[in-house]
Each structure stands twice: as C-alpha cells, then as structure tokens.
Amino acid sequence: METCTLNQPDDGIVRLLQISDTHLFADSNRDLLGIATAESFQAVLDAITELPQAYDVVLATGDLSQDHSAGSYQRFASMVTALQRPVHWLPGNHDHRVLMQNELQVAGIHPEMQLVGDTWQIILLDSQVYGTPHGWLSHLQLEELEAALQQYPEKHALVCLHHHTFPIGSIWLDQHDLKNANDFLAVLARYPQVKAVLCGHVHQEYDQAHQGIRFLTSPSTCIQFKPLSVDFSLDTMSPGWRYLQLYPDGRIATQVWRLEPGQFAPDLQSTGY
C-alpha cells in the first residue's frame, strides 16, 4: 500500500475536506440530469475558498468522472489546483481506474492509499467492481487494510471507500452497496482504533454509529439523490461537501456544507442515469 506523511499542525488536529461524486465530463458544457457538473463543482470550489475553516488535505472519494474520459480527469485536476492543498483519491463505480491514475498522477494528485500522521492514519480503499454499480473489497484490499491497522495500532484510523456499508433506506440505491460488507466489518471489529468510515456514492448525507464506529456519507458536488426513496429519485438539496476535524484523542467533529439553495436545479423527472 502506497504511503505518505500526514502533516498535523501544532494543535494536533487533522483538518480534512471530502469532495465526492463530481461526475465531470471532458466537455465542460455537458450536464448530468439537468446540472452542468463542471459549473456546480466550480461553485463548490469557490464556496470552499470563501469559508474561514482551515484544512490540510482533500479526500476525493470517487465518481470523479461521468464519461470515463482522460479529459474529465484532466478537468478535475486543473480545477482542484485552486484549493492549493494535497488531494488524495479513490475510484468509484463510474471511474476508469487506469485513466484516472494516469491522468491524476501526471497532474501531481497523489495515489497514496495510506496517510500517516502523529496520532491518525487515513486508509483509502478501492471498492470498485468495474462495469457494475455495486462495490466489493477484494481479498487484497482487505489484507492491505488489516496490515495498515496492524502497522499502527496506537494511531486512530479513518477508513475511506466509495460504496456505503449499511443500507441508507433507499431501496433502489441500497442494491448498489458494498456487497461484502460483512467481510469489511469483520476486519474493523478486530481494531478498536478505527473511529470512522467515510464514503461517497449515495449523493446524500448520512451519519450512523455501529459498534463504536461512525459511518459517514456525503453529498455530491452535482446531483443529489432523494433520501428514503423506493425508485430512482432526485432531490432539490444543493450540491455540497464535508468538513472533518480529527482530534488527537480520537474524537471527530464533522459538518456538511452546501451551496445556497436554488443555484442548481436538477431535472426532477429523470428516471435514472
């Protein structure tokens, strides 16, 4: 597993931004179900730069592309340079892993899967099953997760992947969750230093505790899925992102931020994508 140093400020608090599910196209004018994804992502980036919260690292938790193109990843890379922070990524079900790695690495966006600081480590996993919307953690991914947790038993851990572990109450979307969640949970149960699991994929906010671990999902920077829906349904909630503070004692403070309402309106008659 690729590793790098996670710098912690003097107060010991790791400050993170999560951006997820940008669904960019090579063509900046293309839209996804009524929302021009490059425009909504740019609005999110502009809003982030105007907020007073300090942050040290950006986590991009998958589905960065919608059209599987090199140009979409080049667009993502050029846009996030405005944040002037290290960006670390993992793939989602809509991503083309090889193009993603090649284009982002050329742009200096890091593929490291293990970020290690003084009191925390952040582990990024690949739950993609190429060509299908659901997720699966391979035997190798689970082995690498366990090895990372064994390597630093004294450090609190945040684990990141694209797919959600538990049902969120939307029948159509819960079909596309992490299919070997029990294997994943079995690893986590052996390591009490794991404090939270952070995901994208569901295009909505979710925060639930299970056996002492917080499971968090976050809004997309473009379209939002309507919570607790039986069939595919879009929500009118605005694009957003998540801010996290990881404290030296293992506590986590987190908040979801969204753009002002009404800036981006999806096609609510859409039945899928």
CSV table of C-alpha atoms in Angstrom, one decimal:
chain,number,residue,atom,x,y,z
A,1,MET,CA,0.0,0.0,0.0
A,2,GLU,CA,1.4,3.4,-1.0
A,3,THR,CA,2.0,5.6,2.0
A,4,CYS,CA,2.8,9.3,2.7
A,5,THR,CA,3.1,11.5,5.7
A,6,LEU,CA,0.0,13.2,7.0
A,7,ASN,CA,1.1,16.5,8.5
A,8,GLN,CA,-0.6,17.5,11.7
A,9,PRO,CA,-0.5,21.2,12.9
A,10,ASP,CA,0.8,22.1,16.3
A,11,ASP,CA,-2.6,21.6,17.9
A,12,GLY,CA,-2.6,18.0,16.6
A,13,ILE,CA,-6.0,18.3,14.8
A,14,VAL,CA,-6.1,16.9,11.3
A,15,ARG,CA,-8.5,19.0,9.2
A,16,LEU,CA,-10.0,17.4,6.0
A,17,LEU,CA,-12.3,18.2,3.2
A,18,GLN,CA,-14.2,15.5,1.4
A,19,ILE,CA,-15.4,16.1,-2.1
A,20,SER,CA,-17.2,13.3,-3.9
A,21,ASP,CA,-19.1,12.3,-7.0
A,22,THR,CA,-18.2,15.2,-9.2
A,23,HIS,CA,-19.2,13.3,-12.4
A,24,LEU,CA,-17.2,15.5,-14.7
A,25,PHE,CA,-17.1,15.3,-18.5
A,26,ALA,CA,-14.3,16.2,-20.9
A,27,ASP,CA,-16.7,18.8,-22.3
A,28,SER,CA,-17.4,21.4,-19.6
A,29,ASN,CA,-20.8,22.3,-21.1
A,30,ARG,CA,-22.3,18.8,-20.6
A,31,ASP,CA,-24.8,18.3,-17.9
A,32,LEU,CA,-25.9,15.3,-15.8
A,33,LEU,CA,-29.7,15.2,-15.3
A,34,GLY,CA,-30.0,19.0,-15.7
A,35,ILE,CA,-26.9,20.1,-13.7
A,36,ALA,CA,-23.8,21.1,-15.5
A,37,THR,CA,-21.3,19.2,-13.4
A,38,ALA,CA,-18.3,21.4,-14.1
A,39,GLU,CA,-20.3,24.5,-13.1
A,40,SER,CA,-21.6,23.0,-9.9
A,41,PHE,CA,-18.1,21.7,-9.0
A,42,GLN,CA,-16.6,25.1,-9.6
A,43,ALA,CA,-19.3,26.7,-7.4
A,44,VAL,CA,-18.4,24.3,-4.7
A,45,LEU,CA,-14.7,25.1,-5.0
A,46,ASP,CA,-15.4,28.8,-4.9
A,47,ALA,CA,-17.5,28.4,-1.8
A,48,ILE,CA,-14.8,26.4,-0.1
A,49,THR,CA,-12.2,29.1,-0.7
A,50,GLU,CA,-14.5,31.7,0.8
A,51,LEU,CA,-15.1,29.8,4.1
A,52,PRO,CA,-12.9,30.5,7.1
A,53,GLN,CA,-12.2,26.9,8.0
A,54,ALA,CA,-8.6,25.8,7.7
A,55,TYR,CA,-8.0,22.4,6.1
A,56,ASP,CA,-4.8,20.4,5.3
A,57,VAL,CA,-5.9,17.6,3.0
A,58,VAL,CA,-8.6,17.0,0.4
A,59,LEU,CA,-10.1,13.5,0.0
A,60,ALA,CA,-11.9,12.8,-3.3
A,61,THR,CA,-14.0,9.7,-2.7
A,62,GLY,CA,-14.8,8.5,-6.2
A,63,ASP,CA,-17.0,9.0,-9.3
A,64,LEU,CA,-14.9,11.9,-10.4
A,65,SER,CA,-15.8,11.2,-14.0
A,66,GLN,CA,-19.1,10.5,-15.7
A,67,ASP,CA,-17.8,9.8,-19.3
A,68,HIS,CA,-14.7,7.7,-18.4
A,69,SER,CA,-12.5,10.1,-20.4
A,70,ALA,CA,-8.9,11.3,-19.9
A,71,GLY,CA,-10.3,14.8,-20.4
A,72,SER,CA,-12.6,14.5,-17.4
A,73,TYR,CA,-9.7,13.7,-15.1
A,74,GLN,CA,-7.6,16.5,-16.6
A,75,ARG,CA,-10.5,18.8,-15.8
A,76,PHE,CA,-10.8,17.6,-12.2
A,77,ALA,CA,-7.0,18.1,-11.8
A,78,SER,CA,-7.0,21.6,-13.2
A,79,MET,CA,-10.0,22.7,-11.1
A,80,VAL,CA,-8.7,21.4,-7.7
A,81,THR,CA,-5.4,23.2,-8.1
A,82,ALA,CA,-7.3,26.3,-6.8
A,83,LEU,CA,-7.5,24.7,-3.4
A,84,GLN,CA,-3.7,24.6,-3.1
A,85,ARG,CA,-3.8,21.5,-0.9
A,86,PRO,CA,-2.8,17.9,-1.3
A,87,VAL,CA,-5.5,15.8,-2.9
A,88,HIS,CA,-5.9,12.1,-2.4
A,89,TRP,CA,-8.4,10.0,-4.3
A,90,LEU,CA,-10.0,6.6,-4.7
A,91,PRO,CA,-12.1,5.2,-7.5
A,92,GLY,CA,-15.9,5.0,-7.7
A,93,ASN,CA,-18.1,2.8,-9.9
A,94,HIS,CA,-18.3,5.4,-12.7
A,95,ASP,CA,-14.5,5.9,-12.9
A,96,HIS,CA,-12.0,4.4,-15.3
A,97,ARG,CA,-9.3,3.3,-12.8
A,98,VAL,CA,-6.3,3.2,-15.3
A,99,LEU,CA,-7.1,6.6,-16.9
A,100,MET,CA,-7.8,8.0,-13.5
A,101,GLN,CA,-4.5,7.0,-12.1
A,102,ASN,CA,-2.5,8.0,-15.2
A,103,GLU,CA,-4.0,11.5,-15.6
A,104,LEU,CA,-4.2,12.4,-11.9
A,105,GLN,CA,-0.7,11.2,-11.2
A,106,VAL,CA,0.7,13.3,-14.1
A,107,ALA,CA,-1.1,16.3,-12.5
A,108,GLY,CA,0.6,15.6,-9.2
A,109,ILE,CA,-2.6,14.3,-7.5
A,110,HIS,CA,-1.5,11.6,-5.2
A,111,PRO,CA,-2.5,7.9,-5.4
A,112,GLU,CA,-1.2,7.1,-1.9
A,113,MET,CA,-3.7,4.8,-0.1
A,114,GLN,CA,-2.3,5.3,3.5
A,115,LEU,CA,-1.7,8.7,5.0
A,116,VAL,CA,0.1,8.5,8.3
A,117,GLY,CA,0.3,11.3,10.9
A,118,ASP,CA,1.3,11.6,14.6
A,119,THR,CA,-2.0,10.3,16.0
A,120,TRP,CA,-4.1,9.4,13.0
A,121,GLN,CA,-3.9,7.3,9.8
A,122,ILE,CA,-6.2,7.6,6.9
A,123,ILE,CA,-6.7,4.5,4.7
A,124,LEU,CA,-8.2,4.8,1.2
A,125,LEU,CA,-9.6,1.6,-0.2
A,126,ASP,CA,-10.7,0.6,-3.7
A,127,SER,CA,-14.2,-0.9,-3.7
A,128,GLN,CA,-14.8,-0.6,-7.5
A,129,VAL,CA,-16.1,-3.5,-9.5
A,130,TYR,CA,-15.6,-2.2,-13.0
A,131,GLY,CA,-18.7,-2.1,-15.1
A,132,THR,CA,-21.2,-2.6,-12.2
A,133,PRO,CA,-22.6,-0.1,-9.8
A,134,HIS,CA,-22.2,-2.1,-6.6
A,135,GLY,CA,-19.0,-2.4,-4.6
A,136,TRP,CA,-16.7,-5.2,-3.4
A,137,LEU,CA,-13.5,-5.1,-1.4
A,138,SER,CA,-11.1,-7.7,-2.9
A,139,HIS,CA,-9.1,-10.1,-0.7
A,140,LEU,CA,-6.0,-7.9,-1.4
A,141,GLN,CA,-7.8,-4.8,-0.3
A,142,LEU,CA,-8.9,-6.4,2.9
A,143,GLU,CA,-5.4,-7.7,3.6
A,144,GLU,CA,-3.9,-4.3,3.0
A,145,LEU,CA,-6.5,-2.7,5.3
A,146,GLU,CA,-5.6,-5.2,8.1
A,147,ALA,CA,-1.9,-4.7,7.5
A,148,ALA,CA,-2.2,-1.0,7.8
A,149,LEU,CA,-4.2,-1.3,11.0
A,150,GLN,CA,-1.7,-3.7,12.5
A,151,GLN,CA,1.2,-1.5,11.5
A,152,TYR,CA,0.0,1.4,13.6
A,153,PRO,CA,-2.2,0.1,16.5
A,154,GLU,CA,-1.5,3.2,18.5
A,155,LYS,CA,-3.0,5.6,15.9
A,156,HIS,CA,-6.7,6.3,15.4
A,157,ALA,CA,-7.9,5.4,11.9
A,158,LEU,CA,-10.3,6.8,9.4
A,159,VAL,CA,-11.1,4.4,6.6
A,160,CYS,CA,-12.4,5.7,3.2
A,161,LEU,CA,-14.1,3.9,0.3
A,162,HIS,CA,-16.6,4.8,-2.3
A,163,HIS,CA,-19.5,2.4,-1.6
A,164,HIS,CA,-21.7,2.5,1.5
A,165,THR,CA,-21.5,-0.3,4.1
A,166,PHE,CA,-25.0,-0.2,5.5
A,167,PRO,CA,-28.4,0.4,3.9
A,168,ILE,CA,-29.5,4.0,3.9
A,169,GLY,CA,-33.2,3.4,3.3
A,170,SER,CA,-33.4,4.0,-0.4
A,171,ILE,CA,-34.4,0.6,-1.9
A,172,TRP,CA,-33.1,1.3,-5.4
A,173,LEU,CA,-29.7,2.6,-4.2
A,174,ASP,CA,-29.2,0.0,-1.5
A,175,GLN,CA,-29.0,-2.6,-4.2
A,176,HIS,CA,-25.7,-0.9,-5.2
A,177,ASP,CA,-23.9,-1.0,-1.8
A,178,LEU,CA,-20.8,-2.8,-0.7
A,179,LYS,CA,-21.7,-6.5,-1.3
A,180,ASN,CA,-19.1,-8.0,1.1
A,181,ALA,CA,-19.8,-5.6,3.9
A,182,ASN,CA,-19.7,-8.4,6.5
A,183,ASP,CA,-16.0,-9.2,5.5
A,184,PHE,CA,-15.2,-5.5,5.8
A,185,LEU,CA,-16.9,-5.2,9.2
A,186,ALA,CA,-15.2,-8.3,10.5
A,187,VAL,CA,-11.8,-6.7,9.9
A,188,LEU,CA,-12.9,-3.4,11.5
A,189,ALA,CA,-14.2,-5.3,14.6
A,190,ARG,CA,-10.7,-6.5,15.3
A,191,TYR,CA,-9.2,-3.0,15.5
A,192,PRO,CA,-10.7,-0.6,18.1
A,193,GLN,CA,-8.6,2.3,16.8
A,194,VAL,CA,-10.9,2.6,13.8
A,195,LYS,CA,-13.1,5.6,14.6
A,196,ALA,CA,-15.0,6.3,11.3
A,197,VAL,CA,-15.7,5.1,7.8
A,198,LEU,CA,-16.2,7.8,5.1
A,199,CYS,CA,-17.9,7.1,1.8
A,200,GLY,CA,-19.4,8.8,-1.2
A,201,HIS,CA,-21.7,7.1,-3.8
A,202,VAL,CA,-25.1,7.8,-2.2
A,203,HIS,CA,-25.2,11.6,-3.1
A,204,GLN,CA,-26.7,12.4,0.3
A,205,GLU,CA,-25.8,13.0,4.0
A,206,TYR,CA,-25.7,10.0,6.4
A,207,ASP,CA,-24.2,9.7,9.8
A,208,GLN,CA,-24.7,6.4,11.8
A,209,ALA,CA,-22.8,4.7,14.5
A,210,HIS,CA,-22.2,0.9,14.6
A,211,GLN,CA,-20.2,-0.8,17.3
A,212,GLY,CA,-18.4,2.4,18.2
A,213,ILE,CA,-17.6,3.4,14.6
A,214,ARG,CA,-19.2,6.3,12.7
A,215,PHE,CA,-20.3,5.6,9.2
A,216,LEU,CA,-20.5,8.8,7.2
A,217,THR,CA,-21.6,9.6,3.6
A,218,SER,CA,-21.7,13.0,2.0
A,219,PRO,CA,-23.5,14.9,-0.7
A,220,SER,CA,-22.3,15.1,-4.3
A,221,THR,CA,-20.9,18.3,-5.9
A,222,CYS,CA,-23.7,17.9,-8.5
A,223,ILE,CA,-27.0,16.0,-8.4
A,224,GLN,CA,-28.5,14.7,-5.1
A,225,PHE,CA,-30.5,11.6,-4.5
A,226,LYS,CA,-33.7,11.8,-2.6
A,227,PRO,CA,-33.5,10.0,0.7
A,228,LEU,CA,-35.7,7.1,1.6
A,229,SER,CA,-37.0,6.6,-2.0
A,230,VAL,CA,-38.2,3.3,-3.4
A,231,ASP,CA,-37.3,4.1,-7.0
A,232,PHE,CA,-34.7,6.4,-8.5
A,233,SER,CA,-35.5,10.0,-7.5
A,234,LEU,CA,-33.6,13.2,-7.4
A,235,ASP,CA,-33.6,15.7,-4.5
A,236,THR,CA,-33.7,19.5,-4.6
A,237,MET,CA,-31.0,19.8,-2.0
A,238,SER,CA,-27.9,21.8,-3.1
A,239,PRO,CA,-24.5,20.4,-4.0
A,240,GLY,CA,-22.2,20.1,-1.1
A,241,TRP,CA,-19.1,18.7,0.6
A,242,ARG,CA,-18.0,17.5,4.1
A,243,TYR,CA,-15.5,19.1,6.5
A,244,LEU,CA,-13.9,17.0,9.2
A,245,GLN,CA,-11.6,17.6,12.2
A,246,LEU,CA,-9.8,14.6,13.6
A,247,TYR,CA,-8.7,15.3,17.2
A,248,PRO,CA,-5.6,13.7,18.9
A,249,ASP,CA,-7.8,11.9,21.4
A,250,GLY,CA,-9.8,10.1,18.6
A,251,ARG,CA,-12.8,12.4,18.6
A,252,ILE,CA,-14.2,13.5,15.2
A,253,ALA,CA,-16.1,16.7,14.5
A,254,THR,CA,-17.7,17.0,11.1
A,255,GLN,CA,-20.1,19.2,9.2
A,256,VAL,CA,-21.8,19.1,5.8
A,257,TRP,CA,-21.7,22.3,3.9
A,258,ARG,CA,-23.9,23.1,0.9
A,259,LEU,CA,-24.3,25.8,-1.7
A,260,GLU,CA,-27.1,28.3,-1.3
A,261,PRO,CA,-30.4,26.9,-2.4
A,262,GLY,CA,-31.6,27.4,-5.9
A,263,GLN,CA,-28.3,27.8,-7.7
A,264,PHE,CA,-28.5,24.4,-9.4
A,265,ALA,CA,-31.8,22.7,-10.3
A,266,PRO,CA,-31.8,19.1,-11.5
A,267,ASP,CA,-34.4,17.5,-13.9
A,268,LEU,CA,-36.7,16.0,-11.3
A,269,GLN,CA,-38.5,14.0,-14.0
A,270,SER,CA,-35.3,11.9,-14.6
A,271,THR,CA,-35.7,8.2,-14.0
A,272,GLY,CA,-32.0,7.2,-14.0
A,273,TYR,CA,-28.6,7.8,-15.5
